[in-house]
Structure formats: C-alpha cells, structure tokens
Amino acid sequence: MNDVIVPPRRTSELVVDRMRDLIRSGEWAVGERIPAEPALVEHFGVGRNTIREAVRALEHAGMLIPRRGDGTYVRSRNLLAAAIESCVPGSAHHDLLGARRAIEVEAAAAAAESATSEQVAGLRDRLRAAEQAFATGDVAGYAQEDIAFHASLVEISGNRLLLELYDGIVEVMQRLHESVVEATLAEGDHPPGHVGVVDAIEAGDAGAARAAVHSYLDAALRGLA
C-alpha cells in the first residue's frame, strides 16, 4: 500500500495557527485591537497578502472582527464559541446550561478518579477565592473566580476535548454569568454543591461528584428563572 502524501501547509495556515495561539494565550485579549498590518508583517516575517489571508480566515472563523476605520479586534478566544453563538439564540440560556451540565458532570466524575492532591488543593484555592468575593458582594470578582473554578475542574478531568468544548460554552455564557451571579448573591447563600464536588473529587467518589454538579447547576437554573 502506498503511503499517503500530505501536502505541505500554506504559509498563511501556519500564520493562522500562530495568531490563534496569541489569542488563546490572552496575549491578544478578547475585545482588544490586534496590531496593524505593517506590524503583523514585521512580527511574522511574511508578506501583506499572507497576513490578509490569515486575518480573513480568523474573521470567517469568528475569532476576529473588523471595524471599519478602526482596525481588527479579537471577538472570541475559542473557535467553538463563535459556532455556538451562531447555533444558539442569545435567549437560550437554559440550552447552554444543559450543555454545560452534560460536560461538567462527566468531567467531575473523571476528576474524582484521577485528581492528585495538588490538583484538589488548587481547586480549594479557587473555591476560597470565589467565596471571598461572594462574601463581599463583588459580582464581577465572584463571576471571574467562579468561572476559573469550574474551568479548573474540567481541566483536571484530563480530557482535552471536554475542556475545549467547555471553554467554548463558557465563553458564550460569560455574557450572562454576572446576571446569574447577581441573582445568586441576592439569595444570600453560596450555591450548594461547590464544596461538595471538591470533597467528592478528593474522596474519589465519582457518583457524589456528579450529584454535586447537578446541585449547583440546579441553583444556576433557578437564578435564570
């Protein structure tokens, strides 16, 4: 059987990969303008046409957005986020939470089976920071720390595809997360299940980890009601 010959990648495709890395790392942050074309030509060491091809590709993917007369801005750090936004109406918050539930429940169970003591300690640090922001009524701070806590939980699962899917969903949900947090703060108690899921992961109890995720996502659904 003849070996399949893979054609070499175009230079513009390689530049797309490098630009995507800059976006995903946060060096090019969401909402910020990317460098002007001459600076990109110098930075990547390629011609203007190659830069234009790469930028157009990321615009079509939904990661960049042009603003006439003002340059090109980072719209999204995740390729899936743009696809999710195009598929799910802005009002379909329950659908997004349902997708998050499907991912996070299984991620928590996987984390319970494989988490190290250092990873559990990191989760507790994240949770402590979220609880401190909650106690002071810091809506923006709590929203940021809460998202970081849940992303860390999914990361501990060790499943890179779950993390990529989750990252796209969470990026879309961030637009409504503060409204959910405000409703949660108004109730006066930190949503149940957060401490429970860390305890279950530490104990290696996959069933309890799943139940804890259901508990705090049920609370999030009540916040959207």
mmCIF file of C-alpha atoms in Angstrom:
data_model
loop_
_atom_site.group_PDB
_atom_site.id
_atom_site.type_symbol
_atom_site.label_atom_id
_atom_site.label_comp_id
_atom_site.label_asym_id
_atom_site.label_seq_id
_atom_site.Cartn_x
_atom_site.Cartn_y
_atom_site.Cartn_z
ATOM 1 C CA MET A 1 0.000 0.000 0.000
ATOM 2 C CA ASN A 2 1.337 3.411 -0.974
ATOM 3 C CA ASP A 3 1.874 5.933 1.789
ATOM 4 C CA VAL A 4 -0.477 8.894 1.766
ATOM 5 C CA ILE A 5 1.403 12.033 0.836
ATOM 6 C CA VAL A 6 0.375 15.006 2.924
ATOM 7 C CA PRO A 7 0.915 18.258 1.044
ATOM 8 C CA PRO A 8 2.894 20.940 2.858
ATOM 9 C CA ARG A 9 0.800 23.546 4.643
ATOM 10 C CA ARG A 10 0.482 27.001 3.174
ATOM 11 C CA THR A 11 2.307 29.821 4.918
ATOM 12 C CA SER A 12 -0.978 31.572 5.656
ATOM 13 C CA GLU A 13 -2.206 28.454 7.512
ATOM 14 C CA LEU A 14 0.896 28.493 9.682
ATOM 15 C CA VAL A 15 0.327 32.184 10.437
ATOM 16 C CA VAL A 16 -3.295 31.403 11.353
ATOM 17 C CA ASP A 17 -2.040 28.861 13.891
ATOM 18 C CA ARG A 18 0.363 31.367 15.397
ATOM 19 C CA MET A 19 -2.296 34.088 15.574
ATOM 20 C CA ARG A 20 -4.726 31.645 17.165
ATOM 21 C CA ASP A 21 -2.112 30.851 19.813
ATOM 22 C CA LEU A 22 -1.733 34.549 20.591
ATOM 23 C CA ILE A 23 -5.495 34.834 21.043
ATOM 24 C CA ARG A 24 -5.875 31.695 23.130
ATOM 25 C CA SER A 25 -2.995 32.668 25.408
ATOM 26 C CA GLY A 26 -4.588 36.063 26.053
ATOM 27 C CA GLU A 27 -1.668 37.996 24.566
ATOM 28 C CA TRP A 28 -4.265 39.229 22.101
ATOM 29 C CA ALA A 29 -7.153 39.643 24.522
ATOM 30 C CA VAL A 30 -10.851 39.494 23.670
ATOM 31 C CA GLY A 31 -12.120 42.998 22.944
ATOM 32 C CA GLU A 32 -8.703 44.400 22.090
ATOM 33 C CA ARG A 33 -7.455 45.575 18.704
ATOM 34 C CA ILE A 34 -4.750 43.458 17.095
ATOM 35 C CA PRO A 35 -1.599 45.142 15.717
ATOM 36 C CA ALA A 36 -1.876 46.966 12.402
ATOM 37 C CA GLU A 37 -0.923 45.181 9.202
ATOM 38 C CA PRO A 38 2.641 46.589 8.912
ATOM 39 C CA ALA A 39 3.390 45.442 12.469
ATOM 40 C CA LEU A 40 1.998 41.969 11.700
ATOM 41 C CA VAL A 41 4.141 41.726 8.553
ATOM 42 C CA GLU A 42 7.227 42.524 10.614
ATOM 43 C CA HIS A 43 6.252 40.259 13.521
ATOM 44 C CA PHE A 44 5.540 37.155 11.426
ATOM 45 C CA GLY A 45 8.131 37.834 8.725
ATOM 46 C CA VAL A 46 5.704 37.275 5.831
ATOM 47 C CA GLY A 47 4.121 39.377 3.099
ATOM 48 C CA ARG A 48 0.992 41.517 3.310
ATOM 49 C CA ASN A 49 -1.091 39.078 1.261
ATOM 50 C CA THR A 50 -0.273 36.247 3.662
ATOM 51 C CA ILE A 51 -1.288 38.395 6.636
ATOM 52 C CA ARG A 52 -4.539 39.373 4.916
ATOM 53 C CA GLU A 53 -5.358 35.728 4.180
ATOM 54 C CA ALA A 54 -4.702 34.726 7.778
ATOM 55 C CA VAL A 55 -6.762 37.580 9.201
ATOM 56 C CA ARG A 56 -9.670 36.829 6.845
ATOM 57 C CA ALA A 57 -9.580 33.166 7.874
ATOM 58 C CA LEU A 58 -9.866 34.098 11.547
ATOM 59 C CA GLU A 59 -12.629 36.584 10.749
ATOM 60 C CA HIS A 60 -14.608 33.842 8.993
ATOM 61 C CA ALA A 61 -13.978 31.561 11.984
ATOM 62 C CA GLY A 62 -15.436 34.223 14.290
ATOM 63 C CA MET A 63 -12.284 34.874 16.307
ATOM 64 C CA LEU A 64 -11.599 38.307 14.794
ATOM 65 C CA ILE A 65 -13.967 41.058 13.742
ATOM 66 C CA PRO A 66 -13.132 44.073 11.533
ATOM 67 C CA ARG A 67 -14.341 47.539 12.454
ATOM 68 C CA ARG A 68 -14.372 49.923 9.540
ATOM 69 C CA GLY A 69 -11.872 52.715 10.046
ATOM 70 C CA ASP A 70 -10.764 51.333 13.422
ATOM 71 C CA GLY A 71 -8.854 48.124 12.733
ATOM 72 C CA THR A 72 -9.489 44.478 13.595
ATOM 73 C CA TYR A 73 -10.489 43.296 17.071
ATOM 74 C CA VAL A 74 -10.456 39.975 18.904
ATOM 75 C CA ARG A 75 -14.008 38.706 19.117
ATOM 76 C CA SER A 76 -13.502 35.259 20.630
ATOM 77 C CA ARG A 77 -10.668 33.146 22.016
ATOM 78 C CA ASN A 78 -12.306 29.853 21.109
ATOM 79 C CA LEU A 79 -13.267 28.605 17.645
ATOM 80 C CA LEU A 80 -16.255 26.742 19.071
ATOM 81 C CA ALA A 81 -17.646 29.818 20.815
ATOM 82 C CA ALA A 82 -18.430 31.507 17.515
ATOM 83 C CA ALA A 83 -20.115 28.339 16.239
ATOM 84 C CA ILE A 84 -22.142 28.023 19.439
ATOM 85 C CA GLU A 85 -23.258 31.634 19.217
ATOM 86 C CA SER A 86 -24.467 31.099 15.659
ATOM 87 C CA CYS A 87 -26.413 27.964 16.643
ATOM 88 C CA VAL A 88 -27.916 29.050 19.967
ATOM 89 C CA PRO A 89 -30.113 32.160 20.236
ATOM 90 C CA GLY A 90 -28.977 34.697 22.802
ATOM 91 C CA SER A 91 -32.018 33.915 24.910
ATOM 92 C CA ALA A 92 -31.391 30.155 25.049
ATOM 93 C CA HIS A 93 -29.570 30.259 28.380
ATOM 94 C CA HIS A 94 -31.143 27.014 29.510
ATOM 95 C CA ASP A 95 -29.712 25.220 26.469
ATOM 96 C CA LEU A 96 -26.244 26.472 27.321
ATOM 97 C CA LEU A 97 -26.595 25.363 30.929
ATOM 98 C CA GLY A 98 -27.801 21.980 29.734
ATOM 99 C CA ALA A 99 -24.705 21.559 27.574
ATOM 100 C CA ARG A 100 -22.520 22.692 30.448
ATOM 101 C CA ARG A 101 -24.208 20.134 32.712
ATOM 102 C CA ALA A 102 -23.509 17.304 30.261
ATOM 103 C CA ILE A 103 -19.818 18.179 30.151
ATOM 104 C CA GLU A 104 -19.199 19.133 33.762
ATOM 105 C CA VAL A 105 -20.978 16.138 35.292
ATOM 106 C CA GLU A 106 -18.730 13.705 33.428
ATOM 107 C CA ALA A 107 -15.650 15.863 33.927
ATOM 108 C CA ALA A 108 -16.223 15.884 37.700
ATOM 109 C CA ALA A 109 -16.603 12.098 37.714
ATOM 110 C CA ALA A 110 -13.375 11.700 35.727
ATOM 111 C CA ALA A 111 -11.604 14.133 38.060
ATOM 112 C CA ALA A 112 -12.712 12.044 41.039
ATOM 113 C CA GLU A 113 -10.945 9.068 39.519
ATOM 114 C CA SER A 114 -7.661 10.772 38.675
ATOM 115 C CA ALA A 115 -7.121 14.024 40.618
ATOM 116 C CA THR A 116 -3.867 14.462 42.516
ATOM 117 C CA SER A 117 -3.661 16.048 45.951
ATOM 118 C CA GLU A 118 -2.077 19.132 44.354
ATOM 119 C CA GLN A 119 -4.980 19.473 41.945
ATOM 120 C CA VAL A 120 -7.505 19.174 44.757
ATOM 121 C CA ALA A 121 -5.603 21.830 46.716
ATOM 122 C CA GLY A 122 -5.722 24.086 43.646
ATOM 123 C CA LEU A 123 -9.486 23.613 43.403
ATOM 124 C CA ARG A 124 -9.875 24.540 47.067
ATOM 125 C CA ASP A 125 -7.805 27.692 46.495
ATOM 126 C CA ARG A 126 -10.054 28.648 43.557
ATOM 127 C CA LEU A 127 -13.154 27.978 45.637
ATOM 128 C CA ARG A 128 -11.813 30.013 48.560
ATOM 129 C CA ALA A 129 -11.179 32.998 46.272
ATOM 130 C CA ALA A 130 -14.727 32.728 44.882
ATOM 131 C CA GLU A 131 -16.215 32.522 48.370
ATOM 132 C CA GLN A 132 -14.279 35.604 49.472
ATOM 133 C CA ALA A 133 -15.601 37.607 46.520
ATOM 134 C CA PHE A 134 -19.102 36.298 47.233
ATOM 135 C CA ALA A 135 -18.894 37.355 50.885
ATOM 136 C CA THR A 136 -18.040 40.942 49.911
ATOM 137 C CA GLY A 137 -20.733 41.167 47.236
ATOM 138 C CA ASP A 138 -18.143 41.599 44.462
ATOM 139 C CA VAL A 139 -20.240 40.495 41.470
ATOM 140 C CA ALA A 140 -17.530 40.827 38.818
ATOM 141 C CA GLY A 141 -14.881 39.278 41.048
ATOM 142 C CA TYR A 142 -17.068 36.350 42.004
ATOM 143 C CA ALA A 143 -18.081 35.722 38.386
ATOM 144 C CA GLN A 144 -14.421 35.616 37.342
ATOM 145 C CA GLU A 145 -13.339 33.335 40.178
ATOM 146 C CA ASP A 146 -16.357 31.059 39.769
ATOM 147 C CA ILE A 147 -15.643 30.533 36.065
ATOM 148 C CA ALA A 148 -11.984 29.818 36.871
ATOM 149 C CA PHE A 149 -13.048 27.244 39.470
ATOM 150 C CA HIS A 150 -15.275 25.335 37.056
ATOM 151 C CA ALA A 151 -12.739 25.504 34.220
ATOM 152 C CA SER A 152 -10.106 24.077 36.577
ATOM 153 C CA LEU A 153 -12.472 21.250 37.494
ATOM 154 C CA VAL A 154 -12.938 20.308 33.840
ATOM 155 C CA GLU A 155 -9.207 20.591 33.197
ATOM 156 C CA ILE A 156 -8.482 18.107 35.997
ATOM 157 C CA SER A 157 -10.572 15.522 34.146
ATOM 158 C CA GLY A 158 -7.634 15.217 31.749
ATOM 159 C CA ASN A 159 -9.958 15.132 28.730
ATOM 160 C CA ARG A 160 -8.718 17.810 26.335
ATOM 161 C CA LEU A 161 -11.793 17.606 24.114
ATOM 162 C CA LEU A 162 -14.132 18.156 27.061
ATOM 163 C CA LEU A 163 -12.067 21.184 28.043
ATOM 164 C CA GLU A 164 -12.190 22.612 24.512
ATOM 165 C CA LEU A 165 -15.974 22.155 24.345
ATOM 166 C CA TYR A 166 -16.415 23.605 27.819
ATOM 167 C CA ASP A 167 -14.213 26.586 27.024
ATOM 168 C CA GLY A 168 -16.419 27.463 24.049
ATOM 169 C CA ILE A 169 -19.636 27.163 26.057
ATOM 170 C CA VAL A 170 -18.302 29.183 28.979
ATOM 171 C CA GLU A 171 -17.097 31.972 26.699
ATOM 172 C CA VAL A 172 -20.636 32.399 25.397
ATOM 173 C CA MET A 173 -22.112 32.091 28.893
ATOM 174 C CA GLN A 174 -19.831 34.790 30.309
ATOM 175 C CA ARG A 175 -22.156 37.357 28.796
ATOM 176 C CA LEU A 176 -24.934 36.253 31.139
ATOM 177 C CA HIS A 177 -22.872 34.932 34.025
ATOM 178 C CA GLU A 178 -22.932 38.152 36.025
ATOM 179 C CA SER A 179 -26.734 38.291 35.847
ATOM 180 C CA VAL A 180 -26.876 34.761 37.267
ATOM 181 C CA VAL A 181 -24.357 35.746 39.953
ATOM 182 C CA GLU A 182 -26.407 38.785 40.917
ATOM 183 C CA ALA A 183 -29.443 36.567 41.461
ATOM 184 C CA THR A 184 -27.289 34.160 43.480
ATOM 185 C CA LEU A 185 -25.921 36.961 45.651
ATOM 186 C CA ALA A 186 -29.457 38.182 46.279
ATOM 187 C CA GLU A 187 -30.324 34.775 47.762
ATOM 188 C CA GLY A 188 -27.603 35.325 50.358
ATOM 189 C CA ASP A 189 -26.019 31.862 50.315
ATOM 190 C CA HIS A 190 -23.215 30.437 48.245
ATOM 191 C CA PRO A 191 -24.741 27.928 45.790
ATOM 192 C CA PRO A 192 -24.748 24.393 47.208
ATOM 193 C CA GLY A 193 -22.550 21.757 45.681
ATOM 194 C CA HIS A 194 -19.300 23.650 45.227
ATOM 195 C CA VAL A 195 -17.668 22.394 48.408
ATOM 196 C CA GLY A 196 -19.332 19.029 47.846
ATOM 197 C CA VAL A 197 -17.805 18.487 44.437
ATOM 198 C CA VAL A 198 -14.294 19.195 45.736
ATOM 199 C CA ASP A 199 -14.847 16.862 48.697
ATOM 200 C CA ALA A 200 -16.128 14.143 46.341
ATOM 201 C CA ILE A 201 -13.157 14.535 43.992
ATOM 202 C CA GLU A 202 -10.766 14.319 46.929
ATOM 203 C CA ALA A 203 -12.553 11.197 48.173
ATOM 204 C CA GLY A 204 -12.507 9.624 44.707
ATOM 205 C CA ASP A 205 -16.318 9.347 44.730
ATOM 206 C CA ALA A 206 -17.478 9.797 41.117
ATOM 207 C CA GLY A 207 -21.175 9.428 41.990
ATOM 208 C CA ALA A 208 -21.041 12.115 44.663
ATOM 209 C CA ALA A 209 -19.126 14.388 42.275
ATOM 210 C CA ARG A 210 -21.874 14.040 39.677
ATOM 211 C CA ALA A 211 -24.562 14.785 42.279
ATOM 212 C CA ALA A 212 -22.731 17.904 43.472
ATOM 213 C CA VAL A 213 -22.532 19.276 39.921
ATOM 214 C CA HIS A 214 -26.272 18.744 39.490
ATOM 215 C CA SER A 215 -26.805 20.614 42.759
ATOM 216 C CA TYR A 216 -25.026 23.827 41.794
ATOM 217 C CA LEU A 217 -26.303 23.837 38.226
ATOM 218 C CA ASP A 218 -29.861 23.448 39.520
ATOM 219 C CA ALA A 219 -29.178 26.580 41.575
ATOM 220 C CA ALA A 220 -27.942 28.366 38.422
ATOM 221 C CA LEU A 221 -31.154 27.416 36.624
ATOM 222 C CA ARG A 222 -33.186 28.891 39.469
ATOM 223 C CA GLY A 223 -31.183 32.095 39.033
ATOM 224 C CA LEU A 224 -32.338 32.272 35.397
ATOM 225 C CA ALA A 225 -35.990 31.701 36.264
#
